[in-house]
Tab-separated table of C-alpha atoms in Angstrom:
chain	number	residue	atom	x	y	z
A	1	UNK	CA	-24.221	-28.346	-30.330
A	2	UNK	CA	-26.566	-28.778	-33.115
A	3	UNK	CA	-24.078	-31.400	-34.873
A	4	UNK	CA	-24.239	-33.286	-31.658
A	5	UNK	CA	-27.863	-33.031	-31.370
A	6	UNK	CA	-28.036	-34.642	-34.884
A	7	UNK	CA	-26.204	-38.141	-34.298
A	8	UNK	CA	-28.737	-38.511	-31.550
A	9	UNK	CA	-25.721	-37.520	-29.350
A	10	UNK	CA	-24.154	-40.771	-29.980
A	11	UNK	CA	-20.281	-40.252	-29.958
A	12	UNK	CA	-18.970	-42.766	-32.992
A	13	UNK	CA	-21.551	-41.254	-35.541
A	14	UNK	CA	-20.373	-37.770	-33.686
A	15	UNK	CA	-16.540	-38.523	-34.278
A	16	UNK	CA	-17.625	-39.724	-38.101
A	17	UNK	CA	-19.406	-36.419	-38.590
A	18	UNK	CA	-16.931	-34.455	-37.405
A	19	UNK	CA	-13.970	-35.466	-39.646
A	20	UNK	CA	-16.175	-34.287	-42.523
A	21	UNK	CA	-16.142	-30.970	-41.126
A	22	UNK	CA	-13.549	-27.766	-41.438
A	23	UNK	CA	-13.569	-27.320	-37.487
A	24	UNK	CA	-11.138	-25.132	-36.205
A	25	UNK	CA	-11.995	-24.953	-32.281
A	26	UNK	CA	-14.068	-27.540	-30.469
A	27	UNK	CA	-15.472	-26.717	-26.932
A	28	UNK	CA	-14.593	-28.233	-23.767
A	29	UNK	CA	-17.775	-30.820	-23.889
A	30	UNK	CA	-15.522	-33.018	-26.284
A	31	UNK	CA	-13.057	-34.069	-24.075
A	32	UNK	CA	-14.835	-36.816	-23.032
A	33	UNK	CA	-14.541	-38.238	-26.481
A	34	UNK	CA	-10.970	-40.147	-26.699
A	35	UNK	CA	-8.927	-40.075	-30.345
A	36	UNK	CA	-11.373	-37.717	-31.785
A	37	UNK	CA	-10.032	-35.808	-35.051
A	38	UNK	CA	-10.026	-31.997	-34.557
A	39	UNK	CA	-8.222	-29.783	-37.132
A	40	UNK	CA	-4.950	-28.174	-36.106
A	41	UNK	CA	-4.693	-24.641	-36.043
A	42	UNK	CA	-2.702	-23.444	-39.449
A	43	UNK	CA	1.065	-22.611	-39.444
A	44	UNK	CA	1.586	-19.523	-38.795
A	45	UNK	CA	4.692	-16.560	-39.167
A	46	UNK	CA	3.283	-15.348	-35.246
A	47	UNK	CA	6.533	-15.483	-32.887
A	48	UNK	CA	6.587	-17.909	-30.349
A	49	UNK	CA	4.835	-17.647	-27.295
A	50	UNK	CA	7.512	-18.231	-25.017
A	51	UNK	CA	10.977	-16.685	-25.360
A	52	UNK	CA	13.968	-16.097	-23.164
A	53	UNK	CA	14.055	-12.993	-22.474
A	54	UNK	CA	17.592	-12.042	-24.136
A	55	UNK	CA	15.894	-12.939	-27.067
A	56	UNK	CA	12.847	-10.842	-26.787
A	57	UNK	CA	14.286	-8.040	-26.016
A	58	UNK	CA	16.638	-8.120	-28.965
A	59	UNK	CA	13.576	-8.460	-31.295
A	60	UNK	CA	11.753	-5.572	-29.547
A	61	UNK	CA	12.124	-1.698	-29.961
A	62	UNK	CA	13.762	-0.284	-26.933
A	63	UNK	CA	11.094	1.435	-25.035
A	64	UNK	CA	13.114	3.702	-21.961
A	65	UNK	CA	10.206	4.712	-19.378
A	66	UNK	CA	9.616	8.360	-19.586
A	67	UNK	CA	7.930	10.507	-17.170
A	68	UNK	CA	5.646	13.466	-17.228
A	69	UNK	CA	6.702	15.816	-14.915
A	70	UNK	CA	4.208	16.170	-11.283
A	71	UNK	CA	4.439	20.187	-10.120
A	72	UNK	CA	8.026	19.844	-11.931
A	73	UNK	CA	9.654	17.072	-10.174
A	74	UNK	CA	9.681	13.649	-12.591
A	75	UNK	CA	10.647	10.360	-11.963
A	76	UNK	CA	6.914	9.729	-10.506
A	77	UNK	CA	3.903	9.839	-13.643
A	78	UNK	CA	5.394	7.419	-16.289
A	79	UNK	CA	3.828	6.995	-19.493
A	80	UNK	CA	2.533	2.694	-20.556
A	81	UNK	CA	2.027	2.532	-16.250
A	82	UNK	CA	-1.048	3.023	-14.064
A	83	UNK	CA	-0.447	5.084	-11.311
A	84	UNK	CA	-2.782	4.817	-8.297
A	85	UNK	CA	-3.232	8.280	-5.830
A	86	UNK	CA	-4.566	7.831	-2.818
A	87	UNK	CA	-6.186	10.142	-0.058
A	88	UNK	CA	-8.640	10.466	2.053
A	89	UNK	CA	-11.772	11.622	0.851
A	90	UNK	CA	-11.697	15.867	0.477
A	91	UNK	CA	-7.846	15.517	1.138
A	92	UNK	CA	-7.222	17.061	-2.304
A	93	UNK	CA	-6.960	14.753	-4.658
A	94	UNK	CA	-8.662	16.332	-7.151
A	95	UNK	CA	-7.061	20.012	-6.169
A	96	UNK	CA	-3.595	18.219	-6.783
A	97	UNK	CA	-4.784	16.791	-10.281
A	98	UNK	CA	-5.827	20.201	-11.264
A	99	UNK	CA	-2.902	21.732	-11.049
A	100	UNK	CA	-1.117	19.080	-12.614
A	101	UNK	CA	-3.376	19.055	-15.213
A	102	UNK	CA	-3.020	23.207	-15.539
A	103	UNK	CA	1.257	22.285	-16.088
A	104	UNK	CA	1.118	19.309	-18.246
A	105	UNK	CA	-1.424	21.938	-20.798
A	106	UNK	CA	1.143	24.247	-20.869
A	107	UNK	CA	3.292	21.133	-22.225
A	108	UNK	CA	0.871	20.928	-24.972
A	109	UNK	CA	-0.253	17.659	-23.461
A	110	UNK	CA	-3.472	15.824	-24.675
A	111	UNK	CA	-5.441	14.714	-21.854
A	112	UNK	CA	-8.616	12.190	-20.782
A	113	UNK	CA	-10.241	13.372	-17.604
A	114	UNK	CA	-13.069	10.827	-16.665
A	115	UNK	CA	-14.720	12.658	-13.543
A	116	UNK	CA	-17.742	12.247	-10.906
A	117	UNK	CA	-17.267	15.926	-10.373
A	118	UNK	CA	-20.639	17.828	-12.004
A	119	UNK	CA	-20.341	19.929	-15.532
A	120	UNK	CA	-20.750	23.376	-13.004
A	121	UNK	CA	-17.836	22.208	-10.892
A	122	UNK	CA	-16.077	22.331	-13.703
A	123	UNK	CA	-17.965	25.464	-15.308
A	124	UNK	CA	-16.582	27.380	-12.032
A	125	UNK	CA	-12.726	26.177	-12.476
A	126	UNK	CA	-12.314	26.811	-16.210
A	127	UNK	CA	-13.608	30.698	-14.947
A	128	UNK	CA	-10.317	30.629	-13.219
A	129	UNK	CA	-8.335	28.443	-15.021
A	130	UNK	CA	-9.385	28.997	-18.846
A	131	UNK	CA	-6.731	26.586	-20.084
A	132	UNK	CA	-9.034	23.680	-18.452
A	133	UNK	CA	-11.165	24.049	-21.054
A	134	UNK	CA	-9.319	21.972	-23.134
A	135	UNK	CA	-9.492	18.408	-20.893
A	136	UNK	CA	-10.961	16.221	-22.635
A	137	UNK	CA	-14.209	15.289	-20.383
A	138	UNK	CA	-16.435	12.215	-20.379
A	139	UNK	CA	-20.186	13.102	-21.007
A	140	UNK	CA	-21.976	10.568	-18.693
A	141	UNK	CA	-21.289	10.004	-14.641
A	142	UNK	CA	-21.484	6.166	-15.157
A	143	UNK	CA	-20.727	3.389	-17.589
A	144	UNK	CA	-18.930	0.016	-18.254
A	145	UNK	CA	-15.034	0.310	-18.220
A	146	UNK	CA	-15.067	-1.541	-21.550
A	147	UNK	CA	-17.185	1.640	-22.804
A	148	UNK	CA	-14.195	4.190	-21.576
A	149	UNK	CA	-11.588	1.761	-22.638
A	150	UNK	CA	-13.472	1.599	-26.248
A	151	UNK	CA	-13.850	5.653	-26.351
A	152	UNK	CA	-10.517	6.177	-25.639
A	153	UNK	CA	-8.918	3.706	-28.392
A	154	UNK	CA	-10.915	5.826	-30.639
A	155	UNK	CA	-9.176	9.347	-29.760
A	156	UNK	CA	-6.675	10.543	-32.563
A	157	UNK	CA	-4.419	11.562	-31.827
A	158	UNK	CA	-4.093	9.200	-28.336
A	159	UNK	CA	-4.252	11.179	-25.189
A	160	UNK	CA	-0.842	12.062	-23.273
A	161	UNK	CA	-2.442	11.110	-20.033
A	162	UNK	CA	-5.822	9.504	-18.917
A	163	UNK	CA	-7.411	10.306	-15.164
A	164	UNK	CA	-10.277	8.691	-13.463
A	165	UNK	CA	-11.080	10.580	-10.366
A	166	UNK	CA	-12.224	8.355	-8.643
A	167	UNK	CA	-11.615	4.805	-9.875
A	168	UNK	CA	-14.597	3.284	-7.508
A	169	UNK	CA	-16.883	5.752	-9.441
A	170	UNK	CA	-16.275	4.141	-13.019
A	171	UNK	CA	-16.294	0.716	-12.139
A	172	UNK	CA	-19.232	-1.564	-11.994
A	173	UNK	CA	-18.157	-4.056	-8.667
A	174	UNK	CA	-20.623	-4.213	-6.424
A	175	UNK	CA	-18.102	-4.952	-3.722
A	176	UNK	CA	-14.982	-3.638	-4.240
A	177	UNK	CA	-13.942	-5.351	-1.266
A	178	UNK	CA	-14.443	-8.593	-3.265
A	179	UNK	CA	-10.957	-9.335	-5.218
A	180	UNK	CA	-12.217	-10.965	-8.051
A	181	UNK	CA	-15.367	-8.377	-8.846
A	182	UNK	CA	-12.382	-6.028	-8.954
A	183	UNK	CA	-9.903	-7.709	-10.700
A	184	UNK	CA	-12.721	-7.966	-13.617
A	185	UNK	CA	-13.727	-4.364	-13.016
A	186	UNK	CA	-10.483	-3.108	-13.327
A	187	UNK	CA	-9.116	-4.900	-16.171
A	188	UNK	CA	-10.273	-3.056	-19.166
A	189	UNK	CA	-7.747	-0.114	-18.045
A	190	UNK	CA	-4.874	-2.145	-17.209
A	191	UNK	CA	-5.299	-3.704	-20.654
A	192	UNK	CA	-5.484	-0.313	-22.163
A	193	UNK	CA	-2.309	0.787	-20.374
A	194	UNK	CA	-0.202	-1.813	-22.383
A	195	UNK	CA	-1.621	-1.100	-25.301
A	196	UNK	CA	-0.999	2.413	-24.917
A	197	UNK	CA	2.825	3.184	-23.716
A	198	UNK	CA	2.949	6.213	-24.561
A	199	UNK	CA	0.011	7.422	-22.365
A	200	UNK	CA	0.205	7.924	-18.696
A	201	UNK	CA	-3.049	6.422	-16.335
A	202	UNK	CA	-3.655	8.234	-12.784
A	203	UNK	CA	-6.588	6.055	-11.321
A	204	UNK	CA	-7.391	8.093	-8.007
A	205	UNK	CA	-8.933	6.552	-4.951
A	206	UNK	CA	-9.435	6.183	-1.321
A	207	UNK	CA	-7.610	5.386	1.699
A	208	UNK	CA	-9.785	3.467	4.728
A	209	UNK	CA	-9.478	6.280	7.255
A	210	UNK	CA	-8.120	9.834	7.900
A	211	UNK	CA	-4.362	9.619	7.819
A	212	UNK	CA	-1.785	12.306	8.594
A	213	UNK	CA	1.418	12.657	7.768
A	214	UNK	CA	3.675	9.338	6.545
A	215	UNK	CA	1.600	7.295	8.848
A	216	UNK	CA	0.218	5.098	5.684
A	217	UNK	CA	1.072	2.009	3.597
A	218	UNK	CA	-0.148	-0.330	0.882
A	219	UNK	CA	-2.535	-1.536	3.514
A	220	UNK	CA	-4.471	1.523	4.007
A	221	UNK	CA	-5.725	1.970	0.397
A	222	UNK	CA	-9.854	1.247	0.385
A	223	UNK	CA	-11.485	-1.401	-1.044
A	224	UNK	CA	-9.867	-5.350	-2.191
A	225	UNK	CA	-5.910	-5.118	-2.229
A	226	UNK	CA	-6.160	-5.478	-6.006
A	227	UNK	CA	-6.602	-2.298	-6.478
A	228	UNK	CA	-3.047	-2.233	-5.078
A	229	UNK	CA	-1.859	-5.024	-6.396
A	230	UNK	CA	-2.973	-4.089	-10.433
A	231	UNK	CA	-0.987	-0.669	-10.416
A	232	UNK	CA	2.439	0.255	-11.537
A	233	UNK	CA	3.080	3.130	-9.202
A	234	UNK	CA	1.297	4.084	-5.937
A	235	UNK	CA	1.504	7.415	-4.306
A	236	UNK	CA	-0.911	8.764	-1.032
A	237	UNK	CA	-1.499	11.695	-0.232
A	238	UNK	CA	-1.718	13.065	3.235
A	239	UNK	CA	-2.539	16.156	5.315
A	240	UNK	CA	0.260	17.834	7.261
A	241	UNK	CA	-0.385	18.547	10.804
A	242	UNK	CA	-0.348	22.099	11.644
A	243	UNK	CA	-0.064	23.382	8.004
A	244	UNK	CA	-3.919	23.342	6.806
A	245	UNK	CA	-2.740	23.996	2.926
A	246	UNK	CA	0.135	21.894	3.178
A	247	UNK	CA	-0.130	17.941	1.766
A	248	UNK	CA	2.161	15.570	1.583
A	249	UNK	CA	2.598	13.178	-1.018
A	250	UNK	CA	4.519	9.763	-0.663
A	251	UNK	CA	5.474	7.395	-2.855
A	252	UNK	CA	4.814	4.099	-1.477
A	253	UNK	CA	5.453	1.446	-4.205
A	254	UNK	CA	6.800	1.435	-7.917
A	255	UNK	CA	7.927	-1.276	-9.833
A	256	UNK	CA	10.556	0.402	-12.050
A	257	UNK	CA	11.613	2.413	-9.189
A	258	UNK	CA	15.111	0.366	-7.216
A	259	UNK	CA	14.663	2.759	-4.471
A	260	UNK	CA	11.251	5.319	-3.365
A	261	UNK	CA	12.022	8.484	-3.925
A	262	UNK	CA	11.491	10.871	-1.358
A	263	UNK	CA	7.970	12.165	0.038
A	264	UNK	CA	6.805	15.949	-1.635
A	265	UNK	CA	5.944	18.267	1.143
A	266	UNK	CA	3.539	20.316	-1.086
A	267	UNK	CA	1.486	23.724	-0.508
A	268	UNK	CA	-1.445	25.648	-2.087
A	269	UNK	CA	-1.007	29.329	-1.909
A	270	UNK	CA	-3.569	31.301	-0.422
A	271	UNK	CA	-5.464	32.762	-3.235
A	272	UNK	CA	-5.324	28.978	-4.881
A	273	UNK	CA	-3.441	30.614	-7.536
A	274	UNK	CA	-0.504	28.088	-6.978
A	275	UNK	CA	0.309	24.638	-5.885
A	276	UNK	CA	4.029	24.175	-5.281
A	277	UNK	CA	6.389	21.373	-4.147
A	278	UNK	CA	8.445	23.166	-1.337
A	279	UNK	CA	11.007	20.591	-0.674
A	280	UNK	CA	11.477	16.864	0.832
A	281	UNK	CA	9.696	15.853	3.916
């Protein structure tokens, strides 16, 4: 801009001025200026951009998805995916990712638990669950994605599995019913996902209205369909008619998966002591 500004924005004595510069990158403003010399980007040793894929899978590690194991039953929480769960609000998402969270410590997992929940919430669980108190916990109830994304990277070693409960919570959209406010918003994760395949991402969220049962699809989940649409793996969670601690959770959508599994007819006991999958619905 200055350089322009200098020839008195005339573009011959611009062109001239330019080919007695080391310019790597010129904006978009110069296309307007036919046959103008820019500098070519060196020669590199970088692969090429495009491949077929034969190819680039012969010059890549084999990477086999593995899961982390939900209540015991795997083949649904894959590490390098996001996996959205979705529920109603007070349906028990967070109950669920407590006691997932209780069984993947006991696997010596390292996990990133970004919450909305309050520290004496949490002060009251790890009374009755002492092996909580290892979660790693974020220290503020709202910033930028690119601020999580950029205190994660930093975590040595890298976290087995990262949670945001809720997703809507950590995101800055104004209107999350807006597709492209959420695409941006959203982003910094899904980024950090690929970078990261060894670490499974739960993102959970909200369904539009009260749902029972398997009477739910990809449709139902709050907010812009991107929030659908950016996910690996989507799974719901419902209420069971007639069974106040039972839930049932259903796998609606997963891209390495040829078939759904099942849905998980699951229960809390009682005394909260236990959540268990008791079968197939």
């Amino acid at each position: 801009n200055e350089l322009w500004q200098q020839v008195d924005a005339d573009p011959e004595r611009f062109k001239e001025a330019l080919g007695q510069c080391d310019i790597r990158a010129i904006g978009q403003f110069l296309n307007n200026l036919p046959d103008c010399p820019i500098a070519r980007l060196p020669e590199t040793d970088d692969p090429p951009l495009l491949m077929p894929l034969g190819e680039l899978l012969a010059t890549s590690p084999e990477q086999e998805l593995e899961y982390v194991p939900l209540l015991g039953v795997d083949g649904l929480i894959a590490r390098g995916v996001i996996t959205l769960l979705a529920a109603q609000s007070k349906a028990g998402k967070t109950t669920l990712l407590r006691y997932a969270c209780l069984e993947w410590l006991r696997l010596g997992l390292r996990i990133v638990y970004l919450t909305e929940e309050p520290l004496p919430v949490w002060r009251e669980r790890v009374k009755q669950f002492p092996a909580l108190s290892q979660l790693i916990l974020n220290t503020l109830s709202r910033a930028h994605p690119e601020r999580w994304v950029a205190a994660i990277r930093t975590l040595d070693p890298k976290p087995d599995i990262v949670i945001v409960d809720t997703i809507r919570r950590f995101l800055p959209a104004r209107d999350e019913n807006d597709a492209a406010t959420v695409a941006r918003a959203i982003a910094p994760f899904v980024d950090l996902a690929r970078e990261m395949p060894h670490t499974a991402f739960i993102l959970a969220h909200h369904t539009r209205k009260h749902l029972i049962g398997d009477e739910v699809d990809t449709t139902d989940i709050a907010g812009s369909h991107v929030y659908a649409a950016e996910v690996d793996t989507l799974l719901t969670l419902t209420k069971v008619r007639e069974h106040k601690q039972q839930r049932l959770l259903t796998p609606l959508a997963g891209r390495a998966w040829v078939f759904a599994p099942e849905p998980l007819v699951l229960e809390l006991s009682e005394d909260a002591s236990e959540y268990r999958v008791l079968g197939t619905a």
